[in-house]
CSV table of C-alpha atoms and ligand atoms in Angstrom, one decimal:
chain,number,residue,atom,x,y,z
A,1,MET,CA,-27.1,31.9,59.7
A,2,THR,CA,-27.6,34.8,57.0
A,3,ALA,CA,-30.0,34.1,54.1
A,4,ARG,CA,-28.0,36.3,51.8
A,5,PRO,CA,-26.2,33.6,49.3
A,6,ILE,CA,-22.4,33.1,48.8
A,7,LEU,CA,-21.8,33.5,45.0
A,8,ILE,CA,-19.4,31.1,43.5
A,9,ALA,CA,-17.7,31.8,40.1
A,10,GLY,CA,-17.2,28.5,38.4
A,11,GLY,CA,-19.0,25.4,38.3
A,12,GLY,CA,-16.2,22.7,38.3
A,13,ILE,CA,-15.3,20.2,40.5
A,14,GLY,CA,-14.1,22.9,43.1
A,15,GLY,CA,-17.1,25.0,42.6
A,16,LEU,CA,-19.5,22.2,43.3
A,17,ALA,CA,-18.0,20.7,46.4
A,18,THR,CA,-17.8,24.5,47.7
A,19,ALA,CA,-21.6,24.8,47.1
A,20,LEU,CA,-22.3,21.1,48.9
A,21,GLY,CA,-20.0,22.0,51.7
A,22,LEU,CA,-21.6,25.3,52.5
A,23,SER,CA,-24.8,24.1,52.0
A,24,LEU,CA,-24.2,21.2,54.5
A,25,ARG,CA,-23.1,24.2,57.0
A,26,GLY,CA,-26.3,26.0,56.5
A,27,PHE,CA,-25.4,28.5,53.7
A,28,ARG,CA,-27.0,29.5,50.5
A,29,SER,CA,-25.0,29.7,47.4
A,30,ILE,CA,-25.4,30.9,43.5
A,31,VAL,CA,-22.8,29.1,41.2
A,32,LEU,CA,-22.1,31.2,38.1
A,33,GLU,CA,-20.9,28.8,35.4
A,34,LYS,CA,-19.7,30.4,32.1
A,35,SER,CA,-20.6,27.3,29.9
A,36,SER,CA,-24.2,26.5,28.7
A,37,ALA,CA,-24.1,23.1,30.3
A,38,LEU,CA,-22.7,21.7,33.3
A,39,GLY,CA,-20.2,19.0,32.9
A,40,GLU,CA,-16.6,17.5,33.0
A,41,ILE,CA,-14.3,16.3,30.0
A,42,GLY,CA,-14.7,12.5,29.6
A,43,ALA,CA,-11.1,11.4,31.1
A,44,GLY,CA,-10.1,9.9,34.3
A,45,ILE,CA,-8.7,11.2,37.5
A,46,GLN,CA,-6.8,9.6,40.1
A,47,LEU,CA,-7.9,10.4,44.0
A,48,GLY,CA,-5.4,10.0,46.8
A,49,PRO,CA,-6.8,9.0,50.2
A,50,ASN,CA,-6.9,12.6,51.1
A,51,ALA,CA,-9.8,13.2,48.4
A,52,PHE,CA,-11.9,10.5,50.5
A,53,HIS,CA,-11.7,12.7,53.5
A,54,SER,CA,-13.0,15.2,51.6
A,55,PHE,CA,-15.9,13.2,50.4
A,56,ASP,CA,-16.9,12.1,53.7
A,57,TYR,CA,-17.1,15.7,54.9
A,58,LEU,CA,-19.1,16.7,51.8
A,59,GLY,CA,-21.6,13.9,52.4
A,60,ILE,CA,-21.1,11.9,49.3
A,61,GLY,CA,-18.3,9.4,50.6
A,62,ASP,CA,-20.8,6.4,49.8
A,63,ALA,CA,-21.5,7.6,46.1
A,64,ALA,CA,-17.9,8.1,45.3
A,65,ARG,CA,-16.6,5.0,46.9
A,66,ARG,CA,-19.2,3.1,44.8
A,67,MET,CA,-18.0,4.4,41.2
A,68,ALA,CA,-14.2,4.1,42.1
A,69,VAL,CA,-11.7,1.6,40.8
A,70,TYR,CA,-9.6,0.4,43.5
A,71,ILE,CA,-6.2,0.1,42.0
A,72,ASP,CA,-3.6,-2.1,44.0
A,73,ARG,CA,-0.5,-0.1,43.1
A,74,LEU,CA,1.2,2.8,41.6
A,75,ARG,CA,3.7,1.6,39.3
A,76,LEU,CA,6.7,3.5,37.6
A,77,MET,CA,8.2,1.9,34.4
A,78,ASP,CA,11.4,2.8,32.4
A,79,ALA,CA,9.9,4.0,29.1
A,80,ILE,CA,13.1,3.3,27.3
A,81,ALA,CA,14.2,0.0,28.8
A,82,GLY,CA,10.9,-1.4,29.3
A,83,ASP,CA,11.0,-2.6,32.8
A,84,GLU,CA,9.7,-1.6,36.0
A,85,ILE,CA,11.5,0.8,38.2
A,86,CYS,CA,9.5,0.2,41.4
A,87,SER,CA,5.6,-0.1,42.5
A,88,ILE,CA,4.3,1.2,45.6
A,89,PRO,CA,1.6,-1.1,46.9
A,90,LEU,CA,-1.8,0.4,47.9
A,91,ASP,CA,-3.6,-2.6,49.6
A,92,GLU,CA,-4.3,-2.8,53.4
A,93,PRO,CA,-1.2,-1.5,55.0
A,94,PHE,CA,-1.7,1.6,52.5
A,95,ARG,CA,-5.1,2.0,53.6
A,96,GLN,CA,-4.7,1.6,57.2
A,97,ARG,CA,-1.9,4.1,57.2
A,98,PHE,CA,-3.9,7.0,55.5
A,99,GLY,CA,-7.4,5.8,56.7
A,100,ASN,CA,-8.8,5.6,53.0
A,101,PRO,CA,-8.1,4.0,49.6
A,102,TYR,CA,-6.4,5.4,46.6
A,103,ALA,CA,-8.5,5.1,43.5
A,104,VAL,CA,-9.2,6.1,40.0
A,105,VAL,CA,-12.5,7.5,38.7
A,106,HIS,CA,-13.9,8.7,35.3
A,107,ARG,CA,-14.4,12.5,35.9
A,108,GLY,CA,-17.8,12.6,34.4
A,109,GLU,CA,-19.2,10.0,36.9
A,110,LEU,CA,-17.5,12.0,39.8
A,111,TYR,CA,-18.8,15.2,38.6
A,112,ARG,CA,-22.2,13.8,38.2
A,113,VAL,CA,-22.2,12.8,42.0
A,114,PHE,CA,-21.4,16.5,42.8
A,115,LEU,CA,-24.1,17.8,40.7
A,116,ASP,CA,-26.9,15.4,41.9
A,117,ALA,CA,-26.0,16.2,45.4
A,118,CYS,CA,-26.1,20.0,44.6
A,119,ARG,CA,-29.6,19.7,42.7
A,120,ALA,CA,-30.8,17.9,45.6
A,121,SER,CA,-30.0,20.8,48.1
A,122,PRO,CA,-32.4,23.5,48.2
A,123,ARG,CA,-29.3,25.8,49.3
A,124,VAL,CA,-27.6,25.6,45.8
A,125,GLU,CA,-28.6,27.4,42.8
A,126,LEU,CA,-26.8,26.7,39.7
A,127,ARG,CA,-26.7,29.0,37.0
A,128,VAL,CA,-25.1,28.4,33.6
A,129,SER,CA,-24.3,30.8,30.7
A,130,SER,CA,-22.9,33.2,33.6
A,131,THR,CA,-19.6,34.4,32.9
A,132,VAL,CA,-18.0,36.3,35.5
A,133,THR,CA,-16.1,39.6,34.5
A,134,GLY,CA,-15.4,41.2,37.6
A,135,TYR,CA,-16.8,42.2,41.2
A,136,GLU,CA,-17.3,45.1,43.6
A,137,GLN,CA,-17.6,45.3,47.0
A,138,ALA,CA,-19.5,47.9,49.1
A,139,GLY,CA,-20.2,47.1,52.8
A,140,ASP,CA,-21.2,43.8,53.6
A,141,SER,CA,-22.1,42.9,49.8
A,142,VAL,CA,-20.4,42.0,46.9
A,143,SER,CA,-21.7,42.7,43.4
A,144,VAL,CA,-20.4,40.2,40.5
A,145,LYS,CA,-20.9,41.5,37.0
A,146,LEU,CA,-21.7,39.0,34.2
A,147,ALA,CA,-20.7,39.2,30.4
A,148,SER,CA,-24.5,39.8,29.9
A,149,GLY,CA,-24.4,42.7,31.8
A,150,GLU,CA,-26.7,41.6,34.9
A,151,ARG,CA,-25.4,42.0,38.3
A,152,VAL,CA,-25.7,39.5,41.1
A,153,GLU,CA,-25.4,40.4,44.5
A,154,GLY,CA,-24.3,38.3,47.5
A,155,GLN,CA,-22.5,38.5,50.9
A,156,ALA,CA,-19.3,37.0,49.7
A,157,LEU,CA,-17.6,35.6,46.5
A,158,ILE,CA,-15.7,32.5,45.9
A,159,GLY,CA,-13.4,32.4,42.8
A,160,ALA,CA,-13.5,28.7,41.9
A,161,ASP,CA,-13.5,29.9,37.9
A,162,GLY,CA,-10.3,27.8,37.1
A,163,LEU,CA,-6.7,28.4,35.5
A,164,TRP,CA,-7.8,31.7,33.7
A,165,SER,CA,-9.8,33.0,36.5
A,166,GLU,CA,-11.3,36.4,36.1
A,167,VAL,CA,-11.8,36.6,39.8
A,168,ARG,CA,-8.1,36.1,40.1
A,169,ARG,CA,-7.5,38.6,37.9
A,170,GLN,CA,-8.7,41.2,40.3
A,171,VAL,CA,-7.6,39.6,43.4
A,172,VAL,CA,-3.8,38.8,42.4
A,173,GLY,CA,-3.6,40.6,39.1
A,174,ASP,CA,-0.4,38.3,38.1
A,175,GLY,CA,-1.3,38.2,34.2
A,176,PRO,CA,-1.6,35.1,32.3
A,177,PRO,CA,-0.5,31.5,33.3
A,178,ARG,CA,2.7,30.1,33.0
A,179,VAL,CA,2.9,27.9,29.5
A,180,SER,CA,5.1,24.8,30.9
A,181,GLY,CA,5.8,23.7,27.1
A,182,HIS,CA,4.7,20.1,28.2
A,183,THR,CA,1.9,18.9,25.8
A,184,THR,CA,-0.6,16.6,27.0
A,185,TYR,CA,-2.6,14.0,24.6
A,186,ARG,CA,-5.9,12.4,26.2
A,187,SER,CA,-7.8,9.4,25.0
A,188,VAL,CA,-10.1,6.7,27.0
A,189,ILE,CA,-10.2,3.4,25.1
A,190,PRO,CA,-12.5,0.4,25.7
A,191,THR,CA,-10.6,-2.3,28.0
A,192,GLU,CA,-10.8,-4.8,25.0
A,193,ARG,CA,-8.4,-2.6,22.8
A,194,MET,CA,-5.9,-2.2,25.7
A,195,PRO,CA,-3.2,-5.0,25.3
A,196,GLU,CA,-3.9,-7.9,27.5
A,197,ASP,CA,-0.8,-8.1,28.9
A,198,LEU,CA,-0.9,-4.3,29.8
A,199,ARG,CA,-4.2,-4.6,31.6
A,200,TRP,CA,-2.8,-3.8,35.1
A,201,ASN,CA,-5.0,-2.9,38.4
A,202,ALA,CA,-2.5,0.0,38.7
A,203,ALA,CA,-1.8,3.9,38.0
A,204,THR,CA,0.9,3.1,35.6
A,205,LEU,CA,3.4,5.7,34.4
A,206,TRP,CA,6.3,5.0,31.8
A,207,ALA,CA,8.9,7.7,32.3
A,208,GLY,CA,11.0,8.7,29.3
A,209,PRO,CA,13.3,11.5,28.3
A,210,LYS,CA,11.0,14.5,28.1
A,211,CYS,CA,8.1,12.3,27.8
A,212,HIS,CA,5.8,9.9,29.7
A,213,VAL,CA,2.6,7.5,29.3
A,214,VAL,CA,0.0,7.2,32.1
A,215,HIS,CA,-2.7,4.4,32.0
A,216,TYR,CA,-5.0,2.9,34.3
A,217,PRO,CA,-8.5,1.4,34.4
A,218,LEU,CA,-11.9,3.3,34.6
A,219,SER,CA,-15.7,2.9,35.1
A,220,GLY,CA,-15.8,-0.9,36.6
A,221,TRP,CA,-12.8,-2.0,34.2
A,222,LYS,CA,-15.0,-1.0,30.9
A,223,SER,CA,-12.5,1.6,30.1
A,224,PHE,CA,-8.9,2.5,30.0
A,225,ASN,CA,-7.7,6.1,30.6
A,226,LEU,CA,-4.4,7.0,28.5
A,227,VAL,CA,-2.6,10.1,29.2
A,228,VAL,CA,0.6,10.8,27.1
A,229,THR,CA,2.7,13.9,27.5
A,230,TYR,CA,5.6,15.2,25.6
A,231,HIS,CA,7.9,18.0,26.6
A,232,ASN,CA,8.1,19.7,23.2
A,233,ASP,CA,8.5,23.5,24.3
A,234,ALA,CA,5.1,24.4,23.1
A,235,PRO,CA,4.7,28.0,23.3
A,236,GLU,CA,1.1,28.8,23.5
A,237,PRO,CA,-1.8,27.3,25.7
A,238,VAL,CA,-3.9,25.0,24.1
A,239,ALA,CA,-7.2,23.1,25.6
A,240,GLY,CA,-8.7,20.1,24.2
A,241,LYS,CA,-7.9,20.4,20.6
A,242,PRO,CA,-8.5,17.0,18.6
A,243,VAL,CA,-5.2,15.6,17.1
A,244,HIS,CA,-4.4,12.9,14.8
A,245,GLU,CA,-2.2,9.9,16.3
A,246,ASP,CA,0.7,10.5,14.0
A,247,GLU,CA,1.2,13.9,16.2
A,248,VAL,CA,1.0,12.4,19.4
A,249,MET,CA,3.7,9.5,18.4
A,250,ALA,CA,6.1,12.0,17.2
A,251,GLY,CA,7.5,12.5,20.5
A,252,PHE,CA,7.8,8.6,21.3
A,253,ARG,CA,9.5,7.3,18.5
A,254,HIS,CA,12.8,7.1,20.9
A,255,THR,CA,10.6,4.9,23.4
A,256,HIS,CA,10.3,1.1,24.1
A,257,PRO,CA,7.8,-0.9,21.8
A,258,ARG,CA,5.5,-1.5,24.6
A,259,VAL,CA,5.0,2.0,25.0
A,260,GLN,CA,4.7,2.9,21.2
A,261,GLU,CA,2.2,-0.3,21.3
A,262,ILE,CA,0.1,1.7,23.9
A,263,ILE,CA,-0.2,4.8,22.2
A,264,ARG,CA,-1.2,3.1,18.6
A,265,HIS,CA,-4.3,1.8,20.8
A,266,GLY,CA,-5.6,5.2,21.6
A,267,SER,CA,-8.3,7.0,19.5
A,268,ASP,CA,-10.0,10.4,19.6
A,269,TRP,CA,-6.8,12.2,21.1
A,270,LYS,CA,-7.3,15.7,22.5
A,271,LEU,CA,-4.7,17.9,23.2
A,272,TRP,CA,-3.8,20.4,26.1
A,273,VAL,CA,-0.7,22.5,26.5
A,274,LEU,CA,-0.4,22.5,30.2
A,275,CYS,CA,0.0,25.7,32.4
A,276,ASP,CA,0.4,26.4,36.0
A,277,ARG,CA,1.3,29.6,38.0
A,278,ASP,CA,4.1,30.5,40.6
A,279,PRO,CA,2.3,30.3,44.2
A,280,VAL,CA,1.0,33.6,45.6
A,281,GLN,CA,0.2,33.9,49.5
A,282,ASP,CA,-2.7,36.2,48.9
A,283,TRP,CA,-5.9,34.5,47.7
A,284,VAL,CA,-8.3,37.2,49.8
A,285,ASP,CA,-9.4,40.5,49.0
A,286,GLY,CA,-12.3,41.2,51.9
A,287,ARG,CA,-15.3,39.4,51.0
A,288,VAL,CA,-13.6,37.8,48.0
A,289,ALA,CA,-11.3,34.2,48.0
A,290,LEU,CA,-9.9,32.1,45.5
A,291,LEU,CA,-10.2,28.3,45.4
A,292,GLY,CA,-9.0,25.5,43.4
A,293,ASP,CA,-7.0,26.2,40.1
A,294,ALA,CA,-8.2,29.9,40.4
A,295,ALA,CA,-5.9,30.0,43.7
A,296,HIS,CA,-3.0,27.4,42.9
A,297,PRO,CA,-3.2,25.8,39.4
A,298,MET,CA,-0.2,23.0,39.4
A,299,LEU,CA,0.8,20.7,36.5
A,300,GLN,CA,-0.8,17.3,37.0
A,301,TYR,CA,2.3,15.1,38.1
A,302,PHE,CA,1.0,14.7,41.4
A,303,ALA,CA,-2.5,13.9,40.5
A,304,GLN,CA,-3.6,16.3,43.0
A,305,GLY,CA,-5.3,19.5,41.7
A,306,ALA,CA,-9.0,18.3,42.0
A,307,CYS,CA,-8.0,16.6,45.5
A,308,MET,CA,-6.6,20.0,46.5
A,309,ALA,CA,-9.9,21.9,45.3
A,310,MET,CA,-12.1,19.6,47.3
A,311,GLU,CA,-9.9,20.0,50.3
A,312,ASP,CA,-10.3,24.0,49.9
A,313,ALA,CA,-13.8,23.4,49.7
A,314,VAL,CA,-13.8,21.5,52.8
A,315,CYS,CA,-11.5,24.1,54.4
A,316,ILE,CA,-13.8,27.1,53.4
A,317,SER,CA,-17.1,25.4,54.5
A,318,HIS,CA,-15.4,24.6,58.0
A,319,MET,CA,-14.2,28.3,58.4
A,320,ALA,CA,-17.6,29.7,57.1
A,321,GLU,CA,-19.3,27.8,60.1
A,322,LYS,CA,-16.6,28.2,62.6
A,323,PHE,CA,-16.9,32.2,62.2
A,324,GLU,CA,-20.7,32.2,62.0
A,325,GLY,CA,-21.0,33.5,58.7
A,326,ASP,CA,-18.4,36.4,59.0
A,327,MET,CA,-16.9,35.8,55.5
A,328,PRO,CA,-13.9,38.2,55.7
A,329,ARG,CA,-12.4,36.6,58.9
A,330,ALA,CA,-13.4,32.8,57.4
A,331,PHE,CA,-11.7,33.5,54.2
A,332,GLU,CA,-8.5,34.7,56.3
A,333,ALA,CA,-8.6,31.6,58.2
A,334,TYR,CA,-9.1,29.5,55.3
A,335,GLN,CA,-6.1,31.1,53.5
A,336,ARG,CA,-3.8,30.8,56.6
A,337,GLN,CA,-4.8,27.1,56.8
A,338,ARG,CA,-4.6,26.3,52.8
A,339,VAL,CA,-1.7,28.2,51.6
A,340,LEU,CA,1.6,26.5,52.5
A,341,ARG,CA,0.2,22.9,51.8
A,342,ALA,CA,-1.3,24.1,48.3
A,343,THR,CA,2.3,25.9,47.4
A,344,ARG,CA,3.9,22.6,48.5
A,345,VAL,CA,1.8,20.4,46.0
A,346,GLN,CA,2.4,23.2,43.4
A,347,LEU,CA,6.2,23.3,43.5
A,348,GLN,CA,6.9,19.8,44.0
A,349,SER,CA,4.4,19.0,41.0
A,350,ARG,CA,6.8,20.8,38.9
A,351,ALA,CA,9.8,19.0,40.4
A,352,ILE,CA,8.4,15.5,40.2
A,353,GLY,CA,7.9,16.4,36.2
A,354,GLU,CA,11.4,17.0,36.0
A,355,HIS,CA,13.1,14.5,38.6
A,356,ILE,CA,10.7,11.6,38.1
A,357,TYR,CA,8.8,11.8,34.9
A,358,HIS,CA,11.2,13.4,32.3
A,359,PRO,CA,14.9,13.0,33.2
A,360,ALA,CA,17.1,11.4,30.6
A,361,GLY,CA,20.7,9.8,30.9
A,362,ALA,CA,22.5,9.9,34.2
A,363,HIS,CA,19.7,11.8,35.7
A,364,ALA,CA,17.3,9.0,34.8
A,365,ALA,CA,19.7,6.4,36.1
A,366,LEU,CA,19.7,8.1,39.6
A,367,ARG,CA,16.0,8.4,39.4
A,368,ASN,CA,16.0,4.5,38.9
A,369,SER,CA,18.4,3.8,41.8
A,370,ILE,CA,16.8,6.2,44.3
A,371,MET,CA,13.2,4.7,43.7
A,372,ARG,CA,14.2,1.0,43.4
A,373,ALA,CA,15.9,1.1,46.6
A,374,LYS,CA,12.7,2.5,48.6
A,375,SER,CA,10.6,0.0,50.9
A,376,PRO,CA,6.9,0.5,50.9
A,377,GLU,CA,7.0,1.9,54.5
A,378,GLN,CA,9.8,4.5,53.3
A,379,TRP,CA,7.2,5.4,50.2
A,380,PHE,CA,4.5,5.8,53.0
A,381,GLU,CA,6.9,8.0,55.1
A,382,THR,CA,7.7,9.9,51.8
A,383,LEU,CA,4.0,10.7,50.9
A,384,GLY,CA,2.5,11.0,54.7
A,385,TRP,CA,2.2,14.8,54.8
A,386,LEU,CA,0.2,14.7,51.5
A,387,TYR,CA,-2.0,11.5,51.7
A,388,GLY,CA,-2.4,11.7,55.5
A,389,GLY,CA,-3.7,15.4,55.4
A,390,SER,CA,-6.9,17.0,54.7
A,391,GLY,CA,-8.8,20.4,54.4
A,392,LEU,CA,-9.0,20.3,58.2
A,393,THR,CA,-5.4,19.8,59.1
A,394,PRO,CA,-3.1,22.8,59.8
A,395,GLN,CA,-0.4,22.8,57.4
A,396,PRO,CA,1.8,21.7,55.5
B,1,FAD,C1,-4.0,16.0,32.2
B,1,FAD,C2,-4.5,16.3,33.5
B,1,FAD,C3,-4.7,15.2,34.4
B,1,FAD,C4,-5.1,15.6,35.7
B,1,FAD,N1,-5.2,14.6,36.6
B,1,FAD,C5,-5.4,14.9,37.8
B,1,FAD,C6,-5.6,13.9,39.0
B,1,FAD,O1,-5.5,12.8,38.5
B,1,FAD,N2,-6.0,14.1,40.0
B,1,FAD,C7,-6.4,15.4,40.6
B,1,FAD,O2,-6.9,15.7,41.7
B,1,FAD,N3,-6.2,16.4,39.6
B,1,FAD,C8,-6.0,16.2,38.3
B,1,FAD,N4,-5.9,17.5,37.5
B,1,FAD,C9,-6.0,18.5,37.8
B,1,FAD,C10,-7.7,18.9,37.8
B,1,FAD,O3,-8.1,18.5,36.6
B,1,FAD,C11,-7.9,20.4,38.3
B,1,FAD,O4,-7.2,20.7,39.4
B,1,FAD,C12,-9.4,20.4,38.7
B,1,FAD,O5,-10.1,20.4,37.7
B,1,FAD,C13,-9.6,22.1,39.0
B,1,FAD,O6,-10.8,22.2,39.5
B,1,FAD,P1,-11.4,23.7,39.6
B,1,FAD,O7,-12.8,23.6,39.8
B,1,FAD,O8,-10.6,24.5,40.5
B,1,FAD,O9,-11.4,24.4,38.1
B,1,FAD,P2,-11.9,23.7,37.0
B,1,FAD,O10,-12.2,22.4,36.7
B,1,FAD,O11,-11.1,24.5,35.7
B,1,FAD,O12,-13.5,24.6,36.7
B,1,FAD,C14,-13.7,26.0,36.6
B,1,FAD,C15,-14.9,26.3,36.1
B,1,FAD,O13,-15.1,27.7,35.8
B,1,FAD,C16,-15.8,27.9,34.9
B,1,FAD,N5,-15.2,29.3,34.6
B,1,FAD,C17,-14.1,29.8,34.0
B,1,FAD,N6,-14.2,31.1,33.9
B,1,FAD,C18,-15.3,31.4,34.6
B,1,FAD,C19,-15.9,32.8,34.6
B,1,FAD,N7,-15.3,33.8,34.0
B,1,FAD,N8,-17.0,32.9,34.9
B,1,FAD,C20,-18.0,31.9,35.5
B,1,FAD,N9,-17.3,30.4,35.2
B,1,FAD,C21,-16.1,30.4,34.6
B,1,FAD,C22,-15.0,26.9,33.8
B,1,FAD,O14,-15.8,26.8,32.7
B,1,FAD,C23,-15.1,25.7,34.7
B,1,FAD,O15,-16.4,25.0,34.7
B,1,FAD,C24,-5.4,17.0,36.1
B,1,FAD,C25,-5.2,18.0,35.2
B,1,FAD,C26,-4.8,17.9,34.0
B,1,FAD,C27,-4.7,18.8,32.8
């Protein structure tokens, strides 16, 4: 294998998973992260069984399994009536069907597993305060330009630099992301602050007109993750702005008292205005490829953005090995294998928001009727293409 490094723009979950996957296949990489410290926000993340296929491929299956909370159902509640619409069991039949569990984890804890594994690898170099501003290709090299003016050379570049990717600007050039108008507020509270009768071992979604609430336990049941979303046609992208509880509650005055009670227990709320992009088929420019949110940013309604980034990392590492370091060919094969699956998740994430998370009136009544009628086996069928897939399976 060649000794020249593969450059990775962005040290999020996607970037670190890629560095780790490449290192296990014998490739050196340099991760260029713009922040001055490596880390993740303190919220939760849901992991479908497909995430566990990636953990195993990346050699961190045991560590990831140790810090996960294994919820026993996905529960859908009516945020107006206050009752259950349906719940999908995640116990033994689910695990057998998909070969792995469904789990929830603290992002910081998951990120730490990746970081520790990368730091332990002599093939991964992590550089902070390194903002990538563009790249040039010549012959069999890629030269990346940093905001400091420094240039870093490698045999290839992977743009894992997220929603506002600089690498994508050059590869695709499709302008800024689409602002969805959906505002999300996040809080993590100690378990004792969660109302006792709502401490369910479930990822629970309360779906209401133009709004929803999600909660689930984290960190060995020490805390609960609260995610509250309001479709208020917010016009501007925002990320991580602290807000007062009154602002969070403003979109939920029409919901059931139990929903409002959950929100009242939150604290230190932070706000995001959600963005995504229309799918594109071209993620590759010669020795440069996009990955994770840089390639296919999606709304969070399928809880799959990070799962897809990890699948990308598995696929790109596999192709790098298969094509023996011929990175342009490896990137073309990666793109062929990944584009349709990622596109399906991107588009379905939008559709789920419209038809499951946020409908009102007759639209909501239709949702309830269809979803109540499904058996667990029918749910498994519906979700089979997603949870039964991995970064190594042909698409979609
Ligand atoms: C509210 C919410 C809930 C979610 N819930 C889930 C869930 O339950 N399950 C799930 O799988 N996914 C979930 N997601 C999606 C998931 O968070 C993202 O898809 C995932 O973090 C993408 O990882 P990434 O590494 O591709 O990008 P990012 O995490 O955005 O990482 C990009 C990195 O690149 C760095 N960077 C940016 N620009 C540059 C540059 N020019 N130069 C160098 N570095 C740069 C950034 O600082 C960052 O560290 C959720 C998202 C939201 C908003």
